[in-house]
Amino acid sequence: MVVFSVPPMHLDAVLNAMAEAGAGEIGEYTHCSYTSAGLGRFKPSAEANPAVGTRKKMNTVPEVRVETFCPRERAQAVVAAIREAHPYEEPVLYLIPLLSENEL
């Protein structure tokens, strides 16, 4: 499973990039993901170059949490596609290995 947050205005670009790299395929369906709205909080340093928010101040911005999945062999390409399309300097990505039904 791949989990990350992105500003709403960049959501479609990131979703398409990760799908093109091989994320979110289930049988005859592609581009599968789950999203939920929330708020991101962060304080950039004086040297940071934030895509949104202000340096040296606490920021709260709308973000969309994305959850999707990909085969292990496509994980590096999917992560690279997300990082390329994502506006943040340091997007946080969680990679969580999943078991298939055959592995239970």
Backbone as ProteinMPNN parsed JSONL, in Angstrom:
{"seq_chain_A": "MVVFSVPPMHLDAVLNAMAEAGAGEIGEYTHCSYTSAGLGRFKPSAEANPAVGTRKKMNTVPEVRVETFCPRERAQAVVAAIREAHPYEEPVLYLIPLLSENEL", "coords_chain_A": {"N_chain_A": [[0.851, -1.167, 0.0], [0.487, 2.237, -0.72], [0.716, 5.345, 0.755], [0.026, 8.772, 1.089], [-0.039, 12.401, 1.343], [-1.425, 15.228, -0.387], [-1.728, 18.517, -1.801], [-5.028, 19.653, -2.642], [-5.273, 20.91, -5.218], [-3.329, 19.686, -6.727], [-3.955, 17.08, -6.846], [-5.182, 15.481, -8.993], [-3.13, 15.405, -10.94], [-1.075, 14.024, -9.583], [-2.381, 11.603, -8.964], [-2.826, 10.601, -11.573], [-0.177, 10.351, -12.498], [0.894, 8.39, -10.758], [-0.774, 6.243, -11.367], [-0.168, 5.798, -14.057], [2.36, 4.814, -13.69], [1.856, 2.359, -12.666], [0.321, 1.947, -10.35], [-2.648, 1.12, -8.462], [-4.153, -0.878, -9.866], [-6.725, -3.194, -10.316], [-7.762, -6.135, -11.335], [-9.806, -5.661, -14.051], [-9.839, -2.944, -13.684], [-8.407, 0.31, -13.444], [-6.429, 3.019, -12.034], [-7.291, 3.033, -9.39], [-7.983, 4.197, -6.16], [-8.15, 5.54, -2.814], [-9.381, 8.42, -1.258], [-9.219, 11.006, 1.223], [-10.168, 14.004, 2.84], [-8.254, 16.403, 4.697], [-6.219, 18.198, 7.119], [-2.99, 19.485, 6.823], [-0.13, 20.1, 8.835], [2.694, 22.126, 9.427], [6.01, 23.515, 9.855], [8.102, 25.329, 8.077], [11.665, 25.631, 7.718], [13.986, 28.445, 7.69], [15.502, 28.056, 5.457], [13.985, 26.458, 3.847], [11.914, 25.749, 0.953], [8.947, 26.135, 0.616], [6.107, 24.768, -1.106], [3.576, 25.57, -0.528], [2.398, 27.704, 2.065], [4.301, 29.46, 4.673], [7.666, 30.331, 5.36], [9.33, 29.671, 8.468], [7.06, 29.889, 10.039], [4.19, 28.519, 11.672], [2.096, 26.506, 9.76], [-1.087, 25.666, 8.435], [-2.685, 23.707, 6.188], [-5.054, 22.75, 3.635], [-5.207, 19.34, 2.713], [-5.18, 16.312, 0.805], [-5.493, 12.998, 1.647], [-4.127, 10.164, 0.209], [-4.641, 6.815, -0.62], [-3.402, 3.94, -2.026], [-2.295, 1.15, -3.979], [0.247, -1.068, -5.188], [1.954, -3.483, -7.206], [4.817, -5.054, -5.762], [7.045, -5.036, -7.468], [6.66, -2.759, -8.969], [6.867, -0.66, -7.256], [9.106, 1.135, -6.892], [9.012, 2.652, -9.277], [6.467, 3.786, -9.045], [6.721, 5.343, -6.704], [8.711, 7.122, -7.607], [7.257, 8.42, -9.65], [5.229, 9.671, -8.164], [6.775, 11.424, -6.571], [7.839, 13.043, -8.614], [5.554, 14.316, -9.69], [4.448, 15.54, -7.482], [4.023, 18.55, -5.581], [5.481, 19.199, -3.275], [8.595, 19.775, -1.527], [9.496, 17.77, 0.184], [7.715, 15.279, 0.138], [5.857, 13.083, 2.191], [5.858, 9.669, 2.171], [4.276, 6.627, 2.762], [5.068, 3.286, 2.661], [3.574, 0.304, 2.703], [3.785, -3.055, 3.139], [1.602, -5.53, 1.799], [-0.349, -8.483, 2.32], [-1.355, -11.033, 0.073], [-4.441, -12.757, -0.642], [-3.731, -15.388, -0.99], [-1.55, -15.664, 0.637], [-2.42, -15.795, 3.222]], "CA_chain_A": [[0.0, 0.0, 0.0], [1.186, 3.521, -0.78], [-0.107, 6.365, 1.407], [0.663, 10.09, 1.134], [-0.964, 13.536, 1.272], [-1.117, 16.161, -1.467], [-2.696, 19.612, -1.876], [-6.132, 19.324, -3.557], [-5.087, 21.402, -6.589], [-2.366, 18.821, -7.41], [-4.41, 15.703, -6.682], [-5.373, 14.761, -10.251], [-1.829, 15.189, -11.587], [-0.357, 12.982, -8.86], [-3.112, 10.352, -9.17], [-2.561, 10.121, -12.929], [1.228, 9.949, -12.594], [1.118, 7.114, -10.071], [-1.489, 5.207, -12.115], [0.625, 5.512, -15.257], [3.535, 4.044, -13.25], [1.433, 1.016, -12.307], [-0.427, 1.85, -9.093], [-4.1, 1.126, -8.487], [-4.789, -1.807, -10.8], [-7.453, -4.33, -9.749], [-8.437, -6.818, -12.431], [-10.08, -4.834, -15.228], [-9.939, -1.54, -13.263], [-7.15, 1.034, -13.23], [-6.554, 4.305, -11.351], [-8.032, 2.829, -8.139], [-7.39, 4.795, -4.956], [-9.094, 6.075, -1.839], [-8.924, 9.726, -0.787], [-9.98, 11.664, 2.286], [-9.696, 15.371, 3.077], [-7.75, 16.693, 6.035], [-5.355, 19.376, 7.244], [-1.579, 19.25, 7.095], [0.5, 21.13, 9.672], [4.151, 22.088, 9.295], [6.728, 24.768, 10.041], [9.311, 25.29, 7.261], [12.828, 26.384, 8.206], [14.321, 29.629, 6.902], [16.114, 27.597, 4.209], [13.019, 25.654, 3.092], [11.249, 26.37, -0.185], [7.636, 25.471, 0.636], [5.187, 24.956, -2.232], [2.504, 26.338, 0.093], [2.772, 28.088, 3.422], [5.291, 30.506, 4.901], [8.851, 29.928, 6.12], [9.503, 30.033, 9.874], [5.758, 30.05, 10.689], [3.324, 27.345, 11.678], [1.146, 26.538, 8.656], [-2.122, 24.646, 8.355], [-3.178, 23.775, 4.816], [-5.876, 21.61, 3.219], [-4.524, 18.283, 1.973], [-5.956, 15.1, 0.548], [-4.745, 11.766, 1.896], [-4.329, 9.193, -0.859], [-4.239, 5.444, -0.341], [-3.482, 3.08, -3.196], [-1.439, -0.021, -3.867], [0.917, -1.452, -6.417], [2.795, -4.659, -7.024], [6.143, -4.744, -5.223], [8.0, -4.76, -8.552], [6.411, -1.424, -9.528], [6.907, 0.326, -6.168], [10.084, 2.2, -7.135], [8.507, 3.519, -10.346], [5.317, 4.522, -8.515], [7.255, 6.372, -5.8], [9.375, 8.137, -8.441], [6.215, 9.192, -10.34], [4.585, 10.535, -7.174], [7.715, 12.507, -6.236], [7.969, 13.932, -9.772], [4.319, 15.09, -9.876], [4.066, 16.168, -6.212], [4.614, 19.882, -5.471], [6.262, 19.416, -2.051], [10.02, 19.436, -1.483], [9.666, 16.542, 0.962], [6.46, 14.567, 0.386], [5.981, 11.903, 3.054], [5.219, 8.495, 1.577], [4.302, 5.398, 3.552], [4.976, 2.065, 1.862], [3.151, -0.738, 3.635], [3.597, -4.322, 2.417], [0.318, -6.193, 2.009], [-0.433, -9.899, 1.997], [-2.44, -11.42, -0.814], [-5.301, -13.785, -0.036], [-3.007, -16.653, -1.064], [-0.526, -15.683, 1.679], [-3.053, -15.886, 4.533]], "C_chain_A": [[0.899, 1.233, 0.0], [0.237, 4.572, -0.22], [0.683, 7.671, 1.445], [-0.427, 11.152, 1.11], [-0.479, 14.505, 0.203], [-2.123, 17.309, -1.416], [-3.776, 19.286, -2.917], [-5.893, 19.749, -5.005], [-4.114, 20.539, -7.4], [-2.801, 17.355, -7.415], [-4.488, 14.946, -8.007], [-4.049, 14.458, -10.941], [-1.065, 14.055, -10.918], [-1.05, 11.631, -9.035], [-2.832, 9.767, -10.553], [-1.127, 9.634, -13.079], [1.449, 8.591, -11.947], [0.407, 5.979, -10.797], [-0.715, 4.822, -13.372], [1.869, 4.692, -14.918], [3.155, 2.648, -12.755], [0.698, 0.863, -10.998], [-1.92, 1.756, -9.375], [-4.769, 0.238, -9.505], [-5.43, -2.966, -10.05], [-8.212, -4.982, -10.897], [-8.581, -5.919, -13.644], [-10.217, -3.348, -14.901], [-8.543, -0.953, -13.095], [-7.46, 2.327, -12.474], [-7.347, 4.188, -10.037], [-7.272, 3.452, -6.97], [-8.517, 5.217, -4.027], [-8.53, 7.398, -1.361], [-9.819, 10.226, 0.342], [-9.338, 13.02, 2.557], [-9.232, 15.544, 4.513], [-6.929, 17.967, 6.022], [-3.935, 18.934, 7.551], [-1.02, 20.41, 7.908], [2.007, 20.995, 9.578], [4.737, 23.483, 9.52], [8.035, 24.687, 9.247], [10.45, 26.103, 7.893], [13.054, 27.609, 7.319], [14.891, 29.237, 5.541], [15.151, 26.806, 3.325], [12.439, 26.469, 1.933], [9.846, 25.764, -0.303], [6.787, 25.8, -0.593], [3.973, 25.756, -1.791], [2.963, 26.684, 1.496], [3.91, 29.098, 3.458], [6.443, 29.971, 5.734], [8.78, 30.454, 7.554], [8.187, 30.304, 10.608], [5.012, 28.725, 10.654], [2.281, 27.509, 10.593], [0.146, 25.392, 8.802], [-2.746, 24.789, 6.979], [-4.063, 22.568, 4.51], [-5.014, 20.617, 2.435], [-5.503, 17.129, 1.766], [-5.04, 13.907, 0.801], [-5.132, 10.762, 0.812], [-3.831, 7.835, -0.38], [-4.437, 4.644, -1.616], [-2.539, 1.911, -2.98], [-0.781, -0.258, -5.211], [1.685, -2.733, -6.164], [4.19, -4.227, -6.563], [7.126, -4.352, -6.329], [7.786, -3.4, -9.216], [6.575, -0.314, -8.49], [7.907, 1.454, -6.429], [9.599, 3.169, -8.207], [7.341, 4.362, -9.86], [5.789, 5.64, -7.59], [7.93, 7.481, -6.605], [8.344, 9.017, -9.147], [5.509, 10.143, -9.381], [5.495, 11.706, -6.847], [7.857, 13.512, -7.38], [6.752, 14.845, -9.922], [3.93, 15.899, -8.645], [4.739, 17.534, -6.072], [5.549, 20.076, -4.269], [7.728, 19.038, -2.223], [10.228, 18.057, -0.871], [8.319, 15.841, 1.186], [6.722, 13.326, 1.242], [5.181, 10.777, 2.417], [5.369, 7.324, 2.528], [4.16, 4.233, 2.581], [4.73, 0.919, 2.833], [2.971, -2.028, 2.861], [2.272, -4.974, 2.793], [0.437, -7.669, 1.655], [-1.559, -10.129, 1.002], [-3.277, -12.47, -0.113], [-4.594, -15.138, -0.024], [-1.959, -16.783, 0.033], [-1.103, -15.787, 3.083], [-2.966, -17.295, 5.099]], "O_chain_A": [[1.944, 1.253, 0.65], [-0.907, 4.682, -0.662], [1.865, 7.679, 1.789], [-1.598, 10.844, 0.886], [0.716, 14.595, -0.079], [-3.269, 17.093, -1.022], [-3.472, 18.706, -3.96], [-6.271, 19.027, -5.927], [-4.074, 20.645, -8.626], [-2.089, 16.493, -7.931], [-3.909, 13.866, -8.126], [-3.867, 13.362, -11.473], [-0.474, 13.217, -11.598], [-0.38, 10.618, -9.235], [-2.623, 8.561, -10.683], [-0.885, 8.611, -13.721], [2.118, 7.732, -12.521], [0.923, 4.862, -10.843], [-0.622, 3.641, -13.707], [2.377, 3.958, -15.766], [4.034, 1.84, -12.455], [0.466, -0.266, -10.564], [-2.401, 2.248, -10.396], [-5.86, 0.563, -9.974], [-4.778, -3.638, -9.251], [-9.202, -4.431, -11.377], [-7.584, -5.464, -14.203], [-10.662, -2.57, -15.745], [-7.617, -1.636, -12.659], [-8.626, 2.682, -12.299], [-8.0, 5.146, -9.624], [-6.067, 3.252, -6.819], [-9.686, 5.245, -4.414], [-7.334, 7.5, -1.085], [-11.008, 9.912, 0.407], [-8.116, 13.162, 2.509], [-9.754, 14.908, 5.429], [-6.937, 18.72, 5.048], [-3.708, 18.106, 8.433], [-1.393, 21.564, 7.696], [2.543, 19.889, 9.641], [4.045, 24.492, 9.391], [8.982, 24.042, 9.696], [10.214, 27.134, 8.523], [12.376, 27.776, 6.305], [14.778, 29.996, 4.579], [15.47, 26.516, 2.172], [12.47, 27.699, 1.935], [9.584, 24.975, -1.21], [6.75, 26.939, -1.058], [3.406, 26.523, -2.569], [3.834, 26.013, 2.049], [4.414, 29.531, 2.422], [6.228, 29.242, 6.702], [8.244, 31.531, 7.814], [8.2, 30.889, 11.691], [5.177, 27.921, 9.736], [1.64, 28.557, 10.513], [0.496, 24.295, 9.236], [-3.272, 25.847, 6.632], [-3.85, 21.486, 5.059], [-4.197, 21.01, 1.603], [-6.509, 17.003, 2.464], [-3.948, 13.82, 0.24], [-6.312, 10.545, 0.538], [-2.745, 7.719, 0.19], [-5.513, 4.668, -2.213], [-2.039, 1.722, -1.871], [-1.2, 0.282, -6.235], [2.03, -3.034, -5.021], [4.673, -3.158, -6.936], [7.94, -3.446, -6.15], [8.655, -2.937, -9.955], [6.433, 0.862, -8.824], [7.581, 2.62, -6.206], [9.757, 4.381, -8.061], [7.234, 5.534, -10.222], [5.303, 6.767, -7.686], [7.737, 8.66, -6.309], [8.53, 10.231, -9.238], [5.221, 11.286, -9.736], [5.051, 12.855, -6.841], [7.983, 14.711, -7.132], [6.901, 16.023, -10.247], [3.158, 16.852, -8.755], [5.915, 17.669, -6.411], [6.332, 21.027, -4.251], [8.064, 18.11, -2.96], [11.043, 17.272, -1.356], [7.83, 15.811, 2.315], [7.701, 12.61, 1.027], [3.986, 10.914, 2.157], [6.458, 7.061, 3.038], [3.232, 4.203, 1.772], [5.572, 0.607, 3.676], [2.091, -2.105, 2.004], [1.873, -4.97, 3.958], [1.229, -8.05, 0.794], [-2.604, -9.484, 1.085], [-2.859, -13.016, 0.908], [-4.838, -15.951, 0.868], [-1.519, -17.893, 0.335], [-0.344, -15.86, 4.049], [-3.452, -17.547, 6.202]]}, "name": "protein", "num_of_chains": 1, "seq": "MVVFSVPPMHLDAVLNAMAEAGAGEIGEYTHCSYTSAGLGRFKPSAEANPAVGTRKKMNTVPEVRVETFCPRERAQAVVAAIREAHPYEEPVLYLIPLLSENEL"}
